[in-house]
Short mmCIF file of C-alpha atoms and ligand atoms in Angstrom, two decimals:
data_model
loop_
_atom_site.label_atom_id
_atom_site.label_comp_id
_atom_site.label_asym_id
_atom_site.label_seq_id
_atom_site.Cartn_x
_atom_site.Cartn_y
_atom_site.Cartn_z
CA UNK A 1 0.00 0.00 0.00
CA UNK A 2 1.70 3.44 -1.03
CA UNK A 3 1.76 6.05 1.87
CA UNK A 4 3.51 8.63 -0.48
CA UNK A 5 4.09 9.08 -4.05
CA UNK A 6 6.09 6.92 -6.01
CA UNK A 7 9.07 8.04 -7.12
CA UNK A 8 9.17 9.31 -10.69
CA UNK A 9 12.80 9.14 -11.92
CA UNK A 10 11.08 11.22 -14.73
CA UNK A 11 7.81 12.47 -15.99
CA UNK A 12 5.70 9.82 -18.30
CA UNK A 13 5.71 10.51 -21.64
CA UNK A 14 4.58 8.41 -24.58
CA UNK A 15 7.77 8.85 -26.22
CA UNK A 16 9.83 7.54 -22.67
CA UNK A 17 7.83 4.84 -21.97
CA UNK A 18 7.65 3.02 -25.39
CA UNK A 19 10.51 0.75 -26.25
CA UNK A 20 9.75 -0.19 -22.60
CA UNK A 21 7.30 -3.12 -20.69
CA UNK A 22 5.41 -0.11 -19.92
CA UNK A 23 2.03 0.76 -21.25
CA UNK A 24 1.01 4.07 -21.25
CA UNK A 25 -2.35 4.85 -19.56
CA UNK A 26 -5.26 7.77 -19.08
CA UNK A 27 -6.31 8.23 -15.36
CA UNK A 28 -10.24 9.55 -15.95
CA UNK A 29 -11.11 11.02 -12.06
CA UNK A 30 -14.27 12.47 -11.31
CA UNK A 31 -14.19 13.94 -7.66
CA UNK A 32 -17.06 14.85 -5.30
CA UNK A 33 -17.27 16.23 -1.70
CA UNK A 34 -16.81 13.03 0.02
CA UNK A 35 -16.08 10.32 -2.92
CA UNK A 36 -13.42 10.05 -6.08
CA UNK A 37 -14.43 7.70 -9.09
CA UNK A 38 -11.63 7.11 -11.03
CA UNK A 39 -11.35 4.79 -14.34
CA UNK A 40 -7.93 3.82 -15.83
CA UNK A 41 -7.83 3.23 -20.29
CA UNK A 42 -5.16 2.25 -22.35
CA UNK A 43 -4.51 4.38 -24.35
CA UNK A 44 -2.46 2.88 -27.79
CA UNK A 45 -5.98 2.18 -28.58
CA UNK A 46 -8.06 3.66 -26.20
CA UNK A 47 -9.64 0.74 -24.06
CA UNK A 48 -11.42 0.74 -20.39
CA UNK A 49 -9.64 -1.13 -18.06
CA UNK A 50 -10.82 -0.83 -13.88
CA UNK A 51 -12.97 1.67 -12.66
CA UNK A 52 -14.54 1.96 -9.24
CA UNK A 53 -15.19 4.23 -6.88
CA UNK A 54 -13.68 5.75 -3.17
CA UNK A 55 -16.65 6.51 -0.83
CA UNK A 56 -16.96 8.27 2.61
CA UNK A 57 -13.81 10.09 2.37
CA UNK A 58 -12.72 11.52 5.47
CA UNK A 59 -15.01 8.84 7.60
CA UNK A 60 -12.25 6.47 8.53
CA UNK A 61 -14.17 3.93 10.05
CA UNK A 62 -16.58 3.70 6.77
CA UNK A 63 -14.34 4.81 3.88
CA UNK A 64 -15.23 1.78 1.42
CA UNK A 65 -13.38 1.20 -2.50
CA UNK A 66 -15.24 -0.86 -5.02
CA UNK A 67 -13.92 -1.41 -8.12
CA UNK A 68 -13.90 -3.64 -11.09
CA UNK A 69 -12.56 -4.86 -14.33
CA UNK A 70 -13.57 -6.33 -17.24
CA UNK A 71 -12.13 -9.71 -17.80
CA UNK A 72 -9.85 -9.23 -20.78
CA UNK A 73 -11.25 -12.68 -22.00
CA UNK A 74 -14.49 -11.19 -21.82
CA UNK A 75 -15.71 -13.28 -19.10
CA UNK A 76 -17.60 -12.11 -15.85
CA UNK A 77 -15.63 -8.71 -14.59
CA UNK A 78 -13.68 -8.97 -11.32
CA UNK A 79 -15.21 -7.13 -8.49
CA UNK A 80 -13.34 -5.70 -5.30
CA UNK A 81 -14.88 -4.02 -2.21
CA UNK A 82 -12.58 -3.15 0.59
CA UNK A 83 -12.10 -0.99 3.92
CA UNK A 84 -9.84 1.27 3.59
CA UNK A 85 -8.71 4.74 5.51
CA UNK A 86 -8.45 8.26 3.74
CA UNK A 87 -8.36 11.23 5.73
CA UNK A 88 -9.01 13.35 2.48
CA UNK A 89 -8.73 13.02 -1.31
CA UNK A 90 -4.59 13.11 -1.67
CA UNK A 91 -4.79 9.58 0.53
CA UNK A 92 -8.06 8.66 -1.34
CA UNK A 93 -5.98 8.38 -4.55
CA UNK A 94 -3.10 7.27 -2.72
CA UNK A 95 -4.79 4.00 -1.55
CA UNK A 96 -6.26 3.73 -5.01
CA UNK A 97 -2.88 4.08 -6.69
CA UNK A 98 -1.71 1.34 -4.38
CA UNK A 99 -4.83 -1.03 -4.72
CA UNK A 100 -4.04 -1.03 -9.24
CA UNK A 101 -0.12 -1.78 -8.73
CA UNK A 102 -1.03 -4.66 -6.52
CA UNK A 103 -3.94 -5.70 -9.17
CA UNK A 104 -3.51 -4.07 -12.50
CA UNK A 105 -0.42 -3.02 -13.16
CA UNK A 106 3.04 -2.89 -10.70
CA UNK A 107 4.30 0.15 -12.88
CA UNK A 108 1.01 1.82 -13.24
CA UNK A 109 1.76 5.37 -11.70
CA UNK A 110 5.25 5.32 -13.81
CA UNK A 111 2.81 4.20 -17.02
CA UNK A 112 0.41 7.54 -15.95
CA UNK A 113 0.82 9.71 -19.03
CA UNK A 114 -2.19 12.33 -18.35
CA UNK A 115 -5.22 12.52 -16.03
CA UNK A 116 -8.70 13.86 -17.01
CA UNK A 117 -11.08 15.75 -14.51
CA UNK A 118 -14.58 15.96 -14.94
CA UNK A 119 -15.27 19.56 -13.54
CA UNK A 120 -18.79 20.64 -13.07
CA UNK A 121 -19.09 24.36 -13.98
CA UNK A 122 -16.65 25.59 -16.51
CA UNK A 123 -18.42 28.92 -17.05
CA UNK A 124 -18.08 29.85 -20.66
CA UNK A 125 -14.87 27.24 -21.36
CA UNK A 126 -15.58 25.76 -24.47
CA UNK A 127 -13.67 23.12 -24.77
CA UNK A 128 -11.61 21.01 -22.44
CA UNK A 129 -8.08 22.89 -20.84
CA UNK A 130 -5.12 21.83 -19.70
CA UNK A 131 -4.95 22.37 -16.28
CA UNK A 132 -2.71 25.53 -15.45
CA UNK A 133 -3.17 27.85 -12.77
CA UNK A 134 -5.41 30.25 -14.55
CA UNK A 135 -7.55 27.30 -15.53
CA UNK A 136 -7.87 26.20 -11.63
CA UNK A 137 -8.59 30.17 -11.13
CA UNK A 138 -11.39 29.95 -13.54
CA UNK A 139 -13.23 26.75 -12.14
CA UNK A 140 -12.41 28.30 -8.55
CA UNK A 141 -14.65 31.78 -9.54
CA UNK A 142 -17.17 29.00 -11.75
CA UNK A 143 -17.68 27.47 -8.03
CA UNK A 144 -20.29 30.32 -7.01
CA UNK A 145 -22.46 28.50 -10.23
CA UNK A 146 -21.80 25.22 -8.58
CA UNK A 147 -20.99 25.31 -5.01
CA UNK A 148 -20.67 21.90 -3.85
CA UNK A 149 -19.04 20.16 -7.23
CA UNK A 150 -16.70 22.62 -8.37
CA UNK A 151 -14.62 23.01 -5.07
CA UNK A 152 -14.98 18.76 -5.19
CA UNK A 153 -13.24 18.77 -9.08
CA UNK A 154 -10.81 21.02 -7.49
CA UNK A 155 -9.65 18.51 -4.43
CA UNK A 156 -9.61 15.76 -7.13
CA UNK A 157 -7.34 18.25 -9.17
CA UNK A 158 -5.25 19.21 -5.96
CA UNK A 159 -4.63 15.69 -5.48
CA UNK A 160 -3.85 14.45 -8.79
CA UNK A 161 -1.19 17.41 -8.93
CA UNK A 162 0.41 15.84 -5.76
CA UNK A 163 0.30 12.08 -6.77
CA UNK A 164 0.85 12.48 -10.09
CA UNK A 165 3.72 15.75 -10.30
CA UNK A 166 4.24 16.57 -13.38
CA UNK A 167 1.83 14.50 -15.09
CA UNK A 168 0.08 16.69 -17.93
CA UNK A 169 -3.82 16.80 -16.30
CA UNK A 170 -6.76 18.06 -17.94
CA UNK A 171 -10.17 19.38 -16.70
CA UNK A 172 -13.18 18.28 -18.84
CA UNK A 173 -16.67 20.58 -18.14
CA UNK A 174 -20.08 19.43 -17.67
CA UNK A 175 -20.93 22.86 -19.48
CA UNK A 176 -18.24 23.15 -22.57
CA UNK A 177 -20.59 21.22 -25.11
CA UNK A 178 -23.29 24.29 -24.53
CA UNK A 179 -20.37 27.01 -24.86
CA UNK A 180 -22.12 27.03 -28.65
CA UNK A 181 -25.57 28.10 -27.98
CA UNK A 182 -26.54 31.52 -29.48
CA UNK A 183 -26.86 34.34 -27.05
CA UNK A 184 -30.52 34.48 -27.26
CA UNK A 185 -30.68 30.77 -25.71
CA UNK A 186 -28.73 31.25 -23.05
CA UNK A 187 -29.56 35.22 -21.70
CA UNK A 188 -32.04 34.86 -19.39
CA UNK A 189 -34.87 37.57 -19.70
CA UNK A 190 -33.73 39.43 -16.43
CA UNK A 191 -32.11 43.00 -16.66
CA UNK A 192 -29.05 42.45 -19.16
CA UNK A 193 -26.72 43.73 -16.50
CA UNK A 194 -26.94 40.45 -14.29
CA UNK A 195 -25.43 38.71 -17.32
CA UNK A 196 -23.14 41.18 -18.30
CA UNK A 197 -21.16 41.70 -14.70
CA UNK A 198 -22.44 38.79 -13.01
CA UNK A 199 -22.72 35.85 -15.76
CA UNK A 200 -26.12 34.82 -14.72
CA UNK A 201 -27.03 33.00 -17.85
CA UNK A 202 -28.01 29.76 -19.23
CA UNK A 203 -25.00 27.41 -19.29
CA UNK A 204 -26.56 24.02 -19.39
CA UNK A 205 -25.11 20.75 -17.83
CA UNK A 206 -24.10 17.00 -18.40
CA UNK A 207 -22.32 18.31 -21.86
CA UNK A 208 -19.68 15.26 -21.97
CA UNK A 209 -22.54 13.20 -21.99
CA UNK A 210 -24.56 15.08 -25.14
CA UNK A 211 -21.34 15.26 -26.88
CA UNK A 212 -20.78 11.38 -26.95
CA UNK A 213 -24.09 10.74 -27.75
CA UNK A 214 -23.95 13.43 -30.41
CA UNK A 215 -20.37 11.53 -31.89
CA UNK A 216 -22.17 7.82 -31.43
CA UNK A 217 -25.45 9.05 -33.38
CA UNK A 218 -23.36 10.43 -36.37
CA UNK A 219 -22.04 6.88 -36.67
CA UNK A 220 -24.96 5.43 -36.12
CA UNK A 221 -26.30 7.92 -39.04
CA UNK A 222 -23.51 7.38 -40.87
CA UNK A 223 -23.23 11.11 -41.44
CA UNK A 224 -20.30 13.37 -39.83
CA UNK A 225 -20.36 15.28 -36.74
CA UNK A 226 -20.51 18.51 -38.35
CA UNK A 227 -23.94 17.64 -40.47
CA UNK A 228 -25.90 15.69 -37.62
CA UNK A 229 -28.94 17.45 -36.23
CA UNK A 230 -30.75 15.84 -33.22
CA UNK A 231 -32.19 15.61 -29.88
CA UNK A 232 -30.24 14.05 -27.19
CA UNK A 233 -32.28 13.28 -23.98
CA UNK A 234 -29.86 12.56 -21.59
CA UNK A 235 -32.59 10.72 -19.05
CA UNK A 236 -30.99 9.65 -15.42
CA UNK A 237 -31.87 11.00 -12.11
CA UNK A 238 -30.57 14.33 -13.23
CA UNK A 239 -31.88 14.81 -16.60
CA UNK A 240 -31.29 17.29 -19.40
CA UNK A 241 -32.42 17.62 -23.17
CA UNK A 242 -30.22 18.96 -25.82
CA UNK A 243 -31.04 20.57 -29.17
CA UNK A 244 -28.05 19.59 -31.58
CA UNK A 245 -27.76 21.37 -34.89
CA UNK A 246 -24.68 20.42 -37.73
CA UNK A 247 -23.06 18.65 -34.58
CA UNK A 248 -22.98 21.99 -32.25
CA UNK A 249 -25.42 22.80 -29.06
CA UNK A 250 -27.95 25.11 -29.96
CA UNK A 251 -30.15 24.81 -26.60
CA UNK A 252 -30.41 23.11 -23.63
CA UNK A 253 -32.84 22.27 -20.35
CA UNK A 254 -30.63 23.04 -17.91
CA UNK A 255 -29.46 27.01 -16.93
CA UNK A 256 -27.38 28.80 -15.41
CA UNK A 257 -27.41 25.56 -12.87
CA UNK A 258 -29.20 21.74 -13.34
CA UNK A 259 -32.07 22.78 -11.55
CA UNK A 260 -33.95 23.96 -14.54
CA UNK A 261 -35.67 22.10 -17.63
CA UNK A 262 -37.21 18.54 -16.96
CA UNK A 263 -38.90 17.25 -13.82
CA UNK A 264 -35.96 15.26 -12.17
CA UNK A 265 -35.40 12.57 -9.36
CA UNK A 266 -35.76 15.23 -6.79
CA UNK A 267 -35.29 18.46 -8.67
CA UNK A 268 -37.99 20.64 -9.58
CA UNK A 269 -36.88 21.82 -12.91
CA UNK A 270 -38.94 24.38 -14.74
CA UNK A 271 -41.32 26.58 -12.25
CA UNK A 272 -42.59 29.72 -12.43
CA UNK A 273 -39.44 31.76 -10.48
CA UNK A 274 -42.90 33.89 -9.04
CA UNK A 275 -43.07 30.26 -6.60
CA UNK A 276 -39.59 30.82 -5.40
CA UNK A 277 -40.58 34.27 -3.75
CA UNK A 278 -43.79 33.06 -2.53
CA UNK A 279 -42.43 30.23 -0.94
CA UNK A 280 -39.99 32.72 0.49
CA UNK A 281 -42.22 35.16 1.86
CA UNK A 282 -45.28 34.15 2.36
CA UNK A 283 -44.13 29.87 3.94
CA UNK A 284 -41.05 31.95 5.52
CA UNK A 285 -38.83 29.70 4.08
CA UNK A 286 -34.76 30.75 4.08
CA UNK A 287 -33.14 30.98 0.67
CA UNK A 288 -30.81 27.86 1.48
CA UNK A 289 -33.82 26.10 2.98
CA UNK A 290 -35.53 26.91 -0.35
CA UNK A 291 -32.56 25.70 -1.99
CA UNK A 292 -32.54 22.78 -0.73
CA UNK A 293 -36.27 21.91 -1.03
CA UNK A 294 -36.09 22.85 -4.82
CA UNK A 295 -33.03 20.46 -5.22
CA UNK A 296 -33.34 17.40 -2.75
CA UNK A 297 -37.22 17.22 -2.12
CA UNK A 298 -38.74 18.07 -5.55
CA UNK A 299 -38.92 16.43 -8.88
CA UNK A 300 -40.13 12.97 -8.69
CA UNK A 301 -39.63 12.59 -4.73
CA UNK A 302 -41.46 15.37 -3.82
CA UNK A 303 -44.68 14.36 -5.80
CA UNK A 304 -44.68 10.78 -5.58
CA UNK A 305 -42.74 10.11 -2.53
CA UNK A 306 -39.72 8.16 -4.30
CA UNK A 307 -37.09 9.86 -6.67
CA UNK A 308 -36.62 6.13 -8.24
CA UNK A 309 -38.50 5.83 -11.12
CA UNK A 310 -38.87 2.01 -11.46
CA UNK A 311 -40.38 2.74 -7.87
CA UNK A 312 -42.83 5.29 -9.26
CA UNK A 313 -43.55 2.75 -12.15
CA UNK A 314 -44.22 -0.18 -9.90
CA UNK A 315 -46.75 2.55 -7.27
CA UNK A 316 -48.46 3.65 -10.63
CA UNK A 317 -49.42 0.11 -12.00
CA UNK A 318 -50.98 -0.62 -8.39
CA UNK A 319 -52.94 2.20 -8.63
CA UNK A 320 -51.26 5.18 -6.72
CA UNK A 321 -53.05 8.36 -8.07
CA UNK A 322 -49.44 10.70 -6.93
CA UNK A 323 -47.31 8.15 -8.81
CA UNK A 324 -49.15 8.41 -11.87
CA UNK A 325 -49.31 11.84 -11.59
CA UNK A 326 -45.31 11.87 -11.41
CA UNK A 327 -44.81 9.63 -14.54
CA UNK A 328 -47.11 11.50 -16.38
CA UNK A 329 -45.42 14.71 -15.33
CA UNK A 330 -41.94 13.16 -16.33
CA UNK A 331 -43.49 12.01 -19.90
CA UNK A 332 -45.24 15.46 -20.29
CA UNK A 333 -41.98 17.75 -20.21
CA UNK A 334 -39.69 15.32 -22.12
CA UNK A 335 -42.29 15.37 -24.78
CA UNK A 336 -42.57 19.33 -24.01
CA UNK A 337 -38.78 19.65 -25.03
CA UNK A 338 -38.81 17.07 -28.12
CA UNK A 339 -41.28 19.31 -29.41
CA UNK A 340 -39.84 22.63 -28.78
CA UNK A 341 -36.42 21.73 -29.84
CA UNK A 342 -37.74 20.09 -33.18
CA UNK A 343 -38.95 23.66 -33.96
CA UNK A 344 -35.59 24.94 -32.60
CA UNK A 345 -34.19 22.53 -35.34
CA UNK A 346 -36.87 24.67 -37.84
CA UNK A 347 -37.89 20.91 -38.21
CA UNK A 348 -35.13 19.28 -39.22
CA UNK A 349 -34.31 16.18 -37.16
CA UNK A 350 -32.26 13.38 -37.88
CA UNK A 351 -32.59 11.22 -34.48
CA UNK A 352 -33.94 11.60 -31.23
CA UNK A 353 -31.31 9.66 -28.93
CA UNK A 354 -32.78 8.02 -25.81
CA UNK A 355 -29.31 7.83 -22.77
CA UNK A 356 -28.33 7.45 -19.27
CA UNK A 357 -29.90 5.09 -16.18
CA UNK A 358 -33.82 6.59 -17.39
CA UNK A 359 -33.21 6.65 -21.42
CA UNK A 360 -31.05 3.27 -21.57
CA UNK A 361 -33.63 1.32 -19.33
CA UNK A 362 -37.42 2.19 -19.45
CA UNK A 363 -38.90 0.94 -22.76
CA UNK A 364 -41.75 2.47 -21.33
CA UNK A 365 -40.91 5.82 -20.16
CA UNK A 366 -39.65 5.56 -23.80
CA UNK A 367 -43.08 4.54 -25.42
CA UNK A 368 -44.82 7.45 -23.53
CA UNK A 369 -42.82 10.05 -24.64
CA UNK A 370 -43.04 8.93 -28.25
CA UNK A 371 -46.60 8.09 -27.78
CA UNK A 372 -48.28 10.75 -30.57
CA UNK A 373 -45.70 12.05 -32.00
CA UNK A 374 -45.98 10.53 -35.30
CA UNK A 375 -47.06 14.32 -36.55
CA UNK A 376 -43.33 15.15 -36.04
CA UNK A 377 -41.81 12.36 -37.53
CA UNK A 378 -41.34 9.67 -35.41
CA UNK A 379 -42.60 6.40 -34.80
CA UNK A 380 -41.41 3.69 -32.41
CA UNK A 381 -41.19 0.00 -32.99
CA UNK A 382 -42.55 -1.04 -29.87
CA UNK A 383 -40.76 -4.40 -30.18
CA UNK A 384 -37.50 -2.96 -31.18
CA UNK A 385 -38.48 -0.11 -27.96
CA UNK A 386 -38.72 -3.74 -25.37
CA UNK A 387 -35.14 -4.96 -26.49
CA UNK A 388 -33.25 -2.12 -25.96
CA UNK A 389 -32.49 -2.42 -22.52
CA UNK A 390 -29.58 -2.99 -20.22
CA UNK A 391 -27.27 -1.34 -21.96
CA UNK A 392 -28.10 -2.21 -25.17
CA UNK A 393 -27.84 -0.04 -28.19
CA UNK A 394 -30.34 0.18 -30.23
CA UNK A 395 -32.29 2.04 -33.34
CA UNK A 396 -36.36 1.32 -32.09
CA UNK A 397 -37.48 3.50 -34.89
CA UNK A 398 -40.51 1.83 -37.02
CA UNK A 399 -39.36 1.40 -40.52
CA UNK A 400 -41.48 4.73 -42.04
CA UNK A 401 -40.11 6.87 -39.11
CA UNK A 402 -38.74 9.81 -40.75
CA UNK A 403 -36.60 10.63 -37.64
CA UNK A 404 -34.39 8.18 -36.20
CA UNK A 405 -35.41 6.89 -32.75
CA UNK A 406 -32.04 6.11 -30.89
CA UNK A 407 -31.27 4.66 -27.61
CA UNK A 408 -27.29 5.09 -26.81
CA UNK A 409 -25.25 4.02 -23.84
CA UNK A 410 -23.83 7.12 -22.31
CA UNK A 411 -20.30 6.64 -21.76
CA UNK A 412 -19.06 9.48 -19.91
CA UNK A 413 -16.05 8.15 -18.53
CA UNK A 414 -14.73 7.31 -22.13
CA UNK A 415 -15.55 10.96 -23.56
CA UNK A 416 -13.19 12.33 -20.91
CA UNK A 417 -10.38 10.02 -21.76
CA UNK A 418 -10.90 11.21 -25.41
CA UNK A 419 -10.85 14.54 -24.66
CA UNK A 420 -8.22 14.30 -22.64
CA UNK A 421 -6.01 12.45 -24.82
CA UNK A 422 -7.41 15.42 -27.69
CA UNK A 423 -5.91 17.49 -25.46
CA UNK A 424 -2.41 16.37 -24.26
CA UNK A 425 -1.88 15.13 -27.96
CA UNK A 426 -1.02 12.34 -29.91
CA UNK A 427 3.00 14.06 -30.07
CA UNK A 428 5.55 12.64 -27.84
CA UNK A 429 6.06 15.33 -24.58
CA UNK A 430 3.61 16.74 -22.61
CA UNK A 431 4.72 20.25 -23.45
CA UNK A 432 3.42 20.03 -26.39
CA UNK A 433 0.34 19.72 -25.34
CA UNK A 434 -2.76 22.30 -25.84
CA UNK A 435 -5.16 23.98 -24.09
CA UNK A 436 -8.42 24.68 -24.91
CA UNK A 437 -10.35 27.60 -26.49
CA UNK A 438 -12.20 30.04 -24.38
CA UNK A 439 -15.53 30.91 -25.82
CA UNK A 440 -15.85 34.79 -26.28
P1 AMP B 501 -28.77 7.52 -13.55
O1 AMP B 501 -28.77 8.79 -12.75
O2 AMP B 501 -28.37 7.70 -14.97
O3 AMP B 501 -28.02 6.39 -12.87
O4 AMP B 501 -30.31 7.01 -13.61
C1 AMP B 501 -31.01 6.71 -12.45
C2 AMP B 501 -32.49 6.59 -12.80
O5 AMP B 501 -32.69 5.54 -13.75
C3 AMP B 501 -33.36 6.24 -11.58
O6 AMP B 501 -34.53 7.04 -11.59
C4 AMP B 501 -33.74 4.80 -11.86
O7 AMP B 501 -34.97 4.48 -11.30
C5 AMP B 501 -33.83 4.81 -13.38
N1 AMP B 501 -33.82 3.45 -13.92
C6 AMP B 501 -32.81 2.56 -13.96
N2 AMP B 501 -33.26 1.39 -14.50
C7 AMP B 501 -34.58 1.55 -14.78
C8 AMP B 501 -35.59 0.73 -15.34
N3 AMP B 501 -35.36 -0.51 -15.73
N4 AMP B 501 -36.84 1.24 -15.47
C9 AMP B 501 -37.11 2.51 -15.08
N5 AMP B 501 -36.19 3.34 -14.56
C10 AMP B 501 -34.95 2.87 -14.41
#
C-alpha cells in the first residue's frame, strides 16, 4: 500500500515509456465532496480497463473502495470491495494508486501519461483545458455556479497534482458542449446587466454526456459530426435535453445551474421563479432552505414520494393516483422539449437519442414520450423499444419513421479520456500539449 508518491525518476511521456514493458495509460477522475471515481484506459488504442469508486472520504471507520474490471477474456468482470482509511482526497488516490499496482499493473503510476477531470461548472470554457493555474482560477470563480461540485473537481485536481507531479492533467466541463448556444438561448430575460457583470445565464449541464451521444449518433447515421442534427435526452436521475444542430449545441434544459428544464429525481426543474418568492415570503422559508427543497425534495420525490422511477412505475401500476401523476409529469416535459427543440431545429431532425440510467432502461418511459408524436416524424417499434435495454444499443425507430429513434449508452467516462487524450496530444512530450479555447 503506497503512503507517499512513487518516485518518478522522470515524468511519463509516450515517447519515454515506449521501447519499454510499460504501457502508457489515461487516469479519468471524477471527484465529489466526500467520494473520487476514477477509471484507468489504455490508451495505444483507447480501451477501459478498472474503474470503481472511493466513498466516505474523510469517515475512517466507513471509507469503502469498489472497483472492477472487465475480464480481458471477456468473461464475468472482477469485483473488489474493501475498507480502507483516507483522511481526504490526496490519501483517497493514494490507496487507489496502491490497490491497481497490486492488481492491474506494478508500474502503473510510472505508465500515468495524463489525467482527465470531470469539472462541473466551466463557465463559458468551451472546450476542455489543460490544467494551469489560470484554468484552476477559472473553475475556482465558476464554483459560485456550482458550489458543492466545483470546489470537489478542485480537491480531485489538488490531489492528482500531488500524486501524479508533473503529469500533464486536464479538466473536462459538464458545461463546454453548450459554450455554442446563441446568445438568445442562453440570456435569461432578467435585466441584461446580471449577465453582463455577473454571468447569470443559461450554461446548461451534463455536456460530456450530449457530446458522446452526439459523436455515437453520427455513426450510427452514418453522417459526420458537423452535419448531424438531433435531440439528445440525456434521461438519469438528473436529466437534461439537448437541441443539436450540424453537430454543435444550440439549446439546452438546464441554466445557469441543473435545476432547470425537466422534472428530475428530486429536482424541480422548470417553475414559475414567481413560486420561489412566494415560498420565500409568504411559507417563511430561508433561501438555502428553499434551496434545498427545490433540489433534494422536488422532482419525482417530492410528488410521488420516491425519486426512483422504477419505484414510481411499480406505485403507478398498483394504482397510486401521486405516482401516476409523477410519470405523467416526467413524460409530459420530455415530450414538451422534443417538441420545442424540433422547432428549434426549424424541423429538421435526424434522431432523437434516448441515454443514461432513465433513457437506456425504461422501454416504457420511452413509449410514452413517443406516444403521438408521429405528426413530427417519429414512430417507435414497440418491439424494437422492449429490447433495448440494459445497456443495449439500439435504433427502435418503425421502418417509415422519418426521424431516427435512438437509444445510446452514455459513456461518460470514455468521452473524458478522449478529450483528454485530444488534449495532451497524440506528439511525444507533454509540453506540447494544448489547451483549450475560451468561448468569447
Ligand atoms: P442515472 O442517474 O443515470 O443512474 O439514472 C437513475 C435513474 O434511472 C433512476 O430514476 C432509476 O430508477 C432509473 N432506472 C434505472 N433502471 C430503470 C428501469 N429498468 N426502469 C425505469 N427506470 C430505471
Amino acid at each position: 500500500m503506497l503512503t507517499s508518491r512513487p518516485p518518478f525518476g522522470q515524468v511519463p511521456t509516450r515517447s519515454n515509456i515506449s521501447g519499454t514493458a510499460l504501457k502508457p495509460k489515461l487516469l479519468v477522475l471524477n471527484a465529489g465532496s466526500s467520494s473520487l471515481k476514477f477509471k484507468i484506459f489504455g490508451v495505444e488504442p483507447l480501451v477501459a480497463g478498472m474503474g470503481g469508486m472511493f466513498d466516505r472520504i474523510g469517515d475512517s471507520a466507513n471509507c469503502t473502495l469498489k472497483a472492477s474490471a472487465p475480464d480481458p477474456l471477456g468473461g464475468k468482470a472482477r469485483k473488489w470491495e474493501l475498507k480502507l482509511p483516507a483522511s481526504d482526497h490526496t490519501s483517497a488516490l493514494q490507496e487507489i494508486l496502491g490497490f491497481i499496482s497490486e492488481n492491474v499493473s506494478g508500474s502503473f503510476s510510472r505508465e500515468v501519461v495524463a489525467v482527465g477531470h470531470r469539472v462541473v461548472h466551466g463557465l463559458d470554457i468551451s472546450a476542455p483545458v489543460l490544467l494551469d493555474t489560470a484554468a484552476i482560477d477559472r473553475i475556482r470563480e465558476a464554483a459560485v455556479f456550482a458550489p458543492l461540485h466545483n470546489p470537489a473537481g478542485l480537491q480531485g485536481i489538488e490531489a492528482a497534482q500531488r500524486v501524479f507531479e508533473g503529469v500533464p492533467q486536464v479538466a473536462v466541463f459538464d458545461t463546454a458542449f453548450h459554450a455554442t448556444m446563441p446568445p438568445y438561448a442562453y440570456v435569461y430575460g432578467i435585466p441584461y446587466e446580471l449577465y453582463d457583470k455577473h454571468q447569470i445565464r443559461r450554461y446548461g449541464f451534463h455536456g460530456t454526456s450530449h457530446k458522446y451521444l452526439v459523436d455515437q449518433a453520427a455513426a450510427m447515421l452514418g453522417k459526420s459530426v458537423s452535419e448531424t442534427n438531433v435531440i439528445t435526452c440525456h434521461l438519469g436521475n438528473g436529466s437534461s435535453v439537448a437541441a443539436v444542430q450540424n453537430g454543435r449545441c444550440v439549446d439546452t434544459s438546464m441554466g445557469m445551474t441543473p435545476l432547470e428544464g425537466l422534472l428530475m429525481g428530486t429536482r424541480c426543474g422548470d417553475v414559475d421563479p414567481a413560486v420561489v418568492l412566494h415560498i420565500e415570503s409568504q411559507l417563511g422559508l430561508s433561501a438555502k432552505e428553499t434551496d434545498n427543497l427545490l433540489n433534494k425534495k422536488s422532482g419525482l420525490l417530492g410528488v410521488t414520494g420516491s425519486s426512483d422511477l422504477r419505484a414510481v412505475i411499480e406505485a403507478a401500476h398498483k394504482g397510486e393516483a401521486r405516482a401516476q401523476l409523477g410519470l405523467d409529469m416526467l413524460v409530459h416535459r420530455i415530450k414538451k422539449y422534443i417538441g420545442a427543440y424540433t422547432a428549434v431545429l426549424g424541423g429538421k431532425v435526424d434522431a432523437v437519442i434516448f441515454s443514461a440510467g432513465i433513457g437506456e432502461n425504461s422501454s416504457l418511459l420511452r413509449g410514452l414520450v413517443l406516444e403521438g408524436l408521429q405528426g413530427l416524424g417519429m414512430e417507435v417499434d414497440s418491439e424494437l423499444n422492449q429490447q433495448a435495454v440494459g445497456g443495449r444499443q439500439g435504433d427502435i425507430s418503425a421502418p417509415g419513421s422519418r426521424v431516427k429513434l435512438l437509444v445510446i449508452p452514455t459513456d461518460e467516462e470514455l468521452s473524458i479520456a478522449q478529450q483528454t487524450l485530444q488534449v495532451v496530444g497524440t506528439g511525444s512530450t507533454n509540453a506540447a500539449a494544448g489547451a483549450g479555447a475560451m468561448a468569447a
